[in-house]
Tab-separated table of C-alpha atoms in Angstrom:
chain	number	residue	atom	x	y	z
A	1	MET	CA	-0.124	0.101	-0.099
A	2	ALA	CA	2.931	2.134	0.894
A	3	ASP	CA	4.159	1.933	-2.556
A	4	ILE	CA	0.869	2.678	-4.112
A	5	GLU	CA	0.711	5.795	-2.189
A	6	LYS	CA	3.933	6.970	-3.458
A	7	GLY	CA	2.864	7.005	-6.772
A	8	ARG	CA	3.620	3.353	-8.121
A	9	THR	CA	0.850	2.086	-10.091
A	10	PRO	CA	0.676	-1.962	-9.481
A	11	THR	CA	-0.098	-4.043	-13.022
A	12	VAL	CA	0.073	-7.232	-11.874
A	13	ILE	CA	-0.546	-9.148	-8.522
A	14	ALA	CA	0.078	-12.748	-7.790
A	15	ASP	CA	-1.393	-13.818	-4.570
A	16	ASP	CA	-0.388	-17.210	-3.149
A	17	VAL	CA	-0.571	-18.659	-6.938
A	18	HIS	CA	-0.691	-22.438	-7.578
A	19	ILE	CA	-0.516	-24.314	-10.878
A	20	VAL	CA	-1.608	-28.189	-11.138
A	21	TYR	CA	-1.009	-29.940	-14.383
A	22	ARG	CA	-3.230	-33.230	-14.346
A	23	VAL	CA	-1.465	-35.803	-16.849
A	24	ASN	CA	-2.683	-39.068	-17.766
A	25	ALA	CA	-0.496	-41.437	-16.209
A	26	GLY	CA	-2.516	-44.568	-18.751
A	27	GLY	CA	-0.045	-43.596	-21.478
A	28	GLY	CA	-1.571	-42.282	-25.496
A	29	GLY	CA	-4.616	-43.307	-27.119
A	30	ARG	CA	-3.589	-46.196	-28.719
A	31	GLY	CA	-4.831	-49.628	-28.524
A	32	SER	CA	-8.201	-51.812	-29.579
A	33	ALA	CA	-11.624	-50.572	-29.143
A	34	THR	CA	-12.112	-53.209	-26.894
A	35	ALA	CA	-9.217	-52.108	-24.494
A	36	ALA	CA	-10.790	-48.737	-24.740
A	37	LEU	CA	-14.348	-49.988	-23.997
A	38	SER	CA	-12.447	-51.875	-20.921
A	39	ARG	CA	-10.585	-48.273	-19.773
A	40	ILE	CA	-14.012	-46.279	-20.160
A	41	VAL	CA	-16.286	-48.959	-17.970
A	42	ARG	CA	-13.208	-48.912	-15.260
A	43	ARG	CA	-13.374	-45.768	-14.799
A	44	GLU	CA	-17.277	-45.509	-14.546
A	45	LYS	CA	-16.836	-47.870	-11.777
A	46	GLU	CA	-14.126	-46.073	-9.764
A	47	LYS	CA	-16.742	-43.432	-9.450
A	48	GLY	CA	-14.732	-40.389	-9.798
A	49	GLU	CA	-11.438	-41.225	-8.571
A	50	SER	CA	-8.874	-39.910	-10.049
A	51	ARG	CA	-6.625	-43.133	-10.621
A	52	GLY	CA	-4.606	-43.154	-13.383
A	53	VAL	CA	-4.254	-39.393	-13.345
A	54	ARG	CA	-0.594	-37.419	-12.412
A	55	LYS	CA	-0.608	-34.248	-10.621
A	56	VAL	CA	2.149	-31.831	-11.892
A	57	HIS	CA	2.431	-29.257	-9.378
A	58	ALA	CA	4.313	-26.642	-11.680
A	59	VAL	CA	3.633	-23.422	-9.584
A	60	ARG	CA	3.624	-23.268	-5.893
A	61	GLY	CA	2.282	-20.451	-3.712
A	62	VAL	CA	3.885	-17.625	-5.379
A	63	THR	CA	3.484	-14.386	-4.390
A	64	PHE	CA	4.464	-11.320	-5.985
A	65	THR	CA	3.481	-7.272	-7.075
A	66	ALA	CA	4.754	-5.862	-10.338
A	67	TYR	CA	4.382	-1.958	-11.284
A	68	ARG	CA	4.208	0.359	-13.950
A	69	GLY	CA	7.439	1.155	-15.737
A	70	GLU	CA	9.341	-2.293	-14.186
A	71	ALA	CA	11.093	-4.703	-16.795
A	72	ILE	CA	10.941	-8.290	-14.769
A	73	GLY	CA	13.303	-10.992	-15.574
A	74	LEU	CA	12.516	-14.621	-14.535
A	75	ILE	CA	15.261	-16.678	-14.417
A	76	GLY	CA	15.743	-20.659	-13.197
A	77	THR	CA	16.572	-23.971	-14.277
A	78	ASN	CA	14.483	-25.855	-16.906
A	79	GLY	CA	11.057	-27.076	-15.791
A	80	SER	CA	11.326	-24.469	-12.563
A	81	GLY	CA	7.663	-22.735	-13.775
A	82	LYS	CA	8.459	-19.765	-15.384
A	83	SER	CA	6.838	-20.157	-18.893
A	84	THR	CA	3.868	-21.483	-16.520
A	85	LEU	CA	3.674	-18.598	-14.407
A	86	LEU	CA	3.592	-16.478	-17.605
A	87	ARG	CA	0.850	-18.299	-19.051
A	88	ALA	CA	-1.238	-17.943	-15.984
A	89	ILE	CA	-0.748	-13.881	-16.040
A	90	ALA	CA	-1.513	-13.624	-19.346
A	91	GLY	CA	-5.504	-15.633	-18.668
A	92	LEU	CA	-4.152	-18.830	-20.653
A	93	LEU	CA	-4.014	-21.416	-17.225
A	94	PRO	CA	-6.388	-21.789	-14.362
A	95	THR	CA	-5.011	-21.058	-10.936
A	96	GLU	CA	-5.755	-24.252	-8.601
A	97	ARG	CA	-5.493	-21.977	-5.629
A	98	GLY	CA	-4.943	-17.853	-5.254
A	99	LYS	CA	-5.552	-15.424	-7.657
A	100	VAL	CA	-3.869	-13.192	-10.630
A	101	TYR	CA	-4.545	-9.767	-10.408
A	102	THR	CA	-4.144	-7.291	-13.750
A	103	ASP	CA	-4.440	-3.883	-14.647
A	104	GLY	CA	-4.957	-3.866	-18.495
A	105	GLN	CA	-4.715	-6.492	-20.990
A	106	PRO	CA	-1.326	-8.808	-20.976
A	107	SER	CA	0.094	-9.896	-23.895
A	108	LEU	CA	2.170	-13.085	-24.041
A	109	LEU	CA	4.955	-13.357	-26.873
A	110	GLY	CA	6.516	-16.874	-27.222
A	111	VAL	CA	8.540	-18.230	-29.700
A	112	ASN	CA	6.070	-20.534	-30.575
A	113	ALA	CA	3.549	-17.902	-30.662
A	114	ALA	CA	1.225	-18.936	-33.674
A	115	LEU	CA	1.434	-17.106	-37.215
A	116	MET	CA	0.015	-18.976	-40.269
A	117	ASN	CA	2.475	-20.532	-42.270
A	118	ASP	CA	0.880	-20.827	-45.386
A	119	LEU	CA	0.610	-17.151	-45.255
A	120	THR	CA	2.929	-14.694	-46.502
A	121	GLY	CA	5.030	-12.720	-43.764
A	122	GLU	CA	3.148	-9.364	-44.900
A	123	ARG	CA	-0.393	-11.129	-43.903
A	124	ASN	CA	0.800	-12.428	-41.176
A	125	VAL	CA	1.997	-8.942	-39.769
A	126	ILE	CA	-1.407	-7.566	-40.703
A	127	LEU	CA	-3.394	-10.447	-38.999
A	128	GLY	CA	-0.889	-10.632	-36.094
A	129	GLY	CA	-1.151	-6.371	-35.625
A	130	LEU	CA	-4.959	-7.124	-35.182
A	131	ALA	CA	-4.430	-9.778	-32.618
A	132	MET	CA	-2.404	-7.765	-30.816
A	133	GLY	CA	-5.055	-5.257	-30.467
A	134	MET	CA	-4.275	-2.537	-33.212
A	135	SER	CA	-6.835	-1.304	-35.617
A	136	ARG	CA	-6.314	-1.574	-39.435
A	137	GLU	CA	-4.803	2.104	-39.942
A	138	GLU	CA	-2.629	1.450	-36.864
A	139	VAL	CA	-1.386	-1.762	-38.785
A	140	ARG	CA	-0.968	0.549	-41.608
A	141	GLU	CA	0.892	3.321	-40.194
A	142	ARG	CA	3.241	0.715	-38.429
A	143	TYR	CA	3.867	-1.526	-41.045
A	144	GLN	CA	7.344	-0.849	-42.580
A	145	GLN	CA	8.204	-0.221	-39.022
A	146	ILE	CA	7.528	-3.992	-38.349
A	147	VAL	CA	9.110	-4.633	-41.302
A	148	ASP	CA	12.741	-3.109	-41.075
A	149	PHE	CA	12.784	-3.534	-37.236
A	150	SER	CA	12.502	-7.677	-37.876
A	151	GLY	CA	15.294	-7.282	-40.732
A	152	ILE	CA	13.238	-9.801	-42.790
A	153	ASN	CA	14.275	-8.069	-46.151
A	154	GLU	CA	17.626	-7.667	-45.472
A	155	LYS	CA	19.020	-10.379	-47.836
A	156	GLY	CA	15.640	-10.540	-49.919
A	157	ASP	CA	12.199	-9.722	-50.376
A	158	PHE	CA	11.273	-12.738	-47.651
A	159	ILE	CA	8.256	-10.527	-46.491
A	160	THR	CA	6.257	-11.344	-49.610
A	161	LEU	CA	6.672	-15.137	-49.029
A	162	PRO	CA	5.036	-17.828	-47.249
A	163	MET	CA	5.983	-18.255	-43.174
A	164	ARG	CA	6.922	-21.982	-44.045
A	165	THR	CA	10.129	-20.400	-46.287
A	166	TYR	CA	11.072	-18.696	-43.097
A	167	SER	CA	13.974	-19.970	-40.767
A	168	SER	CA	12.975	-20.159	-36.932
A	169	GLY	CA	15.082	-17.025	-36.066
A	170	MET	CA	13.554	-15.010	-38.790
A	171	ALA	CA	10.104	-16.447	-37.614
A	172	ALA	CA	10.690	-15.194	-34.228
A	173	ARG	CA	12.227	-11.961	-35.265
A	174	LEU	CA	8.781	-11.360	-36.927
A	175	ARG	CA	6.763	-12.442	-34.000
A	176	PHE	CA	8.693	-10.106	-31.567
A	177	SER	CA	8.551	-6.882	-34.068
A	178	ILE	CA	5.018	-7.296	-34.557
A	179	ALA	CA	4.140	-7.420	-30.468
A	180	ALA	CA	7.101	-4.516	-29.921
A	181	ALA	CA	5.338	-2.472	-32.453
A	182	LYS	CA	2.403	-2.064	-30.142
A	183	ASN	CA	2.654	-0.167	-26.725
A	184	HIS	CA	1.506	-2.578	-24.014
A	185	ASP	CA	-0.003	-2.816	-20.183
A	186	VAL	CA	1.690	-5.748	-19.713
A	187	LEU	CA	3.854	-7.544	-21.914
A	188	MET	CA	5.479	-10.847	-21.513
A	189	ILE	CA	8.347	-12.322	-23.318
A	190	ASP	CA	9.470	-15.874	-23.694
A	191	GLU	CA	12.873	-16.700	-24.873
A	192	ALA	CA	12.281	-14.361	-27.962
A	193	LEU	CA	15.553	-12.658	-27.251
A	194	ALA	CA	17.384	-16.131	-27.534
A	195	THR	CA	16.850	-15.817	-31.108
A	196	GLY	CA	18.565	-13.664	-34.027
A	197	ASP	CA	21.794	-12.378	-33.973
A	198	ARG	CA	23.742	-9.901	-31.937
A	199	LYS	CA	22.178	-6.861	-33.593
A	200	PHE	CA	18.878	-7.649	-33.384
A	201	GLN	CA	19.033	-8.676	-29.873
A	202	ILE	CA	20.400	-5.046	-29.066
A	203	ARG	CA	17.564	-3.442	-31.014
A	204	SER	CA	14.869	-5.864	-29.116
A	205	GLU	CA	16.628	-5.044	-25.742
A	206	GLN	CA	16.491	-1.241	-26.578
A	207	ARG	CA	12.412	-1.403	-27.648
A	208	ILE	CA	11.985	-3.060	-24.362
A	209	ARG	CA	13.395	-0.221	-22.334
A	210	GLU	CA	11.142	2.175	-24.882
A	211	LEU	CA	8.230	0.180	-23.854
A	212	ARG	CA	9.067	0.466	-19.993
A	213	LYS	CA	9.270	4.223	-20.658
A	214	GLU	CA	6.147	4.352	-22.200
A	215	ALA	CA	4.313	3.194	-19.116
A	216	GLY	CA	4.148	-0.611	-19.823
A	217	THR	CA	5.832	-3.213	-17.673
A	218	VAL	CA	7.807	-6.252	-19.491
A	219	PHE	CA	8.205	-9.769	-17.976
A	220	LEU	CA	11.328	-11.657	-19.554
A	221	VAL	CA	12.095	-15.452	-19.909
A	222	SER	CA	15.725	-15.877	-20.355
A	223	HIS	CA	18.702	-18.769	-20.038
A	224	SER	CA	21.044	-15.767	-20.948
A	225	ASN	CA	22.074	-13.876	-17.732
A	226	LYS	CA	23.552	-11.152	-20.212
A	227	SER	CA	20.316	-10.496	-22.078
A	228	ILE	CA	18.481	-10.230	-18.386
A	229	ARG	CA	21.162	-8.039	-16.786
A	230	ASP	CA	20.978	-6.120	-19.962
A	231	THR	CA	17.077	-5.510	-19.784
A	232	CYS	CA	15.893	-5.825	-16.574
A	233	ASP	CA	16.011	-4.043	-13.309
A	234	ARG	CA	14.101	-6.391	-11.158
A	235	VAL	CA	14.597	-10.391	-11.237
A	236	LEU	CA	12.207	-13.516	-9.565
A	237	TRP	CA	14.023	-16.460	-9.307
A	238	LEU	CA	12.025	-19.468	-9.552
A	239	GLU	CA	12.794	-23.375	-8.457
A	240	LYS	CA	10.408	-26.365	-8.451
A	241	GLY	CA	7.452	-24.131	-8.878
A	242	GLU	CA	8.446	-21.923	-5.963
A	243	LEU	CA	9.918	-17.912	-5.544
A	244	LEU	CA	13.362	-18.472	-4.092
A	245	MET	CA	14.563	-14.778	-4.636
A	246	ASP	CA	12.669	-11.744	-5.859
A	247	GLY	CA	15.144	-8.244	-6.060
A	248	PRO	CA	17.383	-6.253	-7.770
A	249	THR	CA	18.871	-7.740	-10.998
A	250	ASP	CA	22.285	-8.209	-9.856
A	251	GLU	CA	22.073	-9.037	-6.490
A	252	VAL	CA	19.347	-12.018	-7.811
A	253	ILE	CA	21.782	-13.477	-10.780
A	254	LYS	CA	24.923	-13.625	-8.572
A	255	ALA	CA	23.063	-15.570	-6.170
A	256	TYR	CA	21.408	-17.839	-8.687
A	257	GLU	CA	24.890	-18.615	-10.564
A	258	LYS	CA	26.822	-18.914	-6.727
A	259	GLU	CA	23.910	-21.495	-6.630
A	260	THR	CA	23.860	-23.230	-9.781
A	261	GLY	CA	26.990	-22.519	-11.785
A	262	LYS	CA	25.488	-20.935	-14.731
């Protein structure tokens, strides 16, 4: 409350957030129809018991408050719950317990964000911009900026070719460029800076700093401690779904590197 009184505006509040995945431990869907029918009958006899379902507690009691103007890095080893937490903030995953509160519309950008492979880069810029909440006029005004920022056309007229002809790095750069063309209340970036050459990474980091100045909040998941240091002023360290540390970037990353050797 004291922070709010000082003029800091909260954009995301995670209050004791727990996220649980339920995985069918009985294997895939292969086998005969008779075997499938037997499983259905057996489940009916079990009267709703969760036998054969394994629970994965991906996020465990995470609590924090993010403020407007912050760039927050999320670090941790593989499987620590970073991407899961972002998906919950974006409203793509329900919480098992606890709540996530957001001010404005969160936007999640991941390297696997869906663009349509059969459409040209040009069409994807238009559709992607509309999906990010821009008007058609805004997309038209920012179209060339998006193309130039992505660097897609530096080695040819790739923007007029289908996305399926792009390398994974080209596609990731275009996704980031579309998302970064709009000012966001909350922008979450999942490993997007891990792709592309150093020149593009520098442009991306600069754009994140601009988004912060334009009153947004940025979350960045990355395995690159350098990207986190260059971009973020605060870091959340998660391990096994738990929030181990929340503090200034250098302080948290030094503790992480000492603990993990990474």
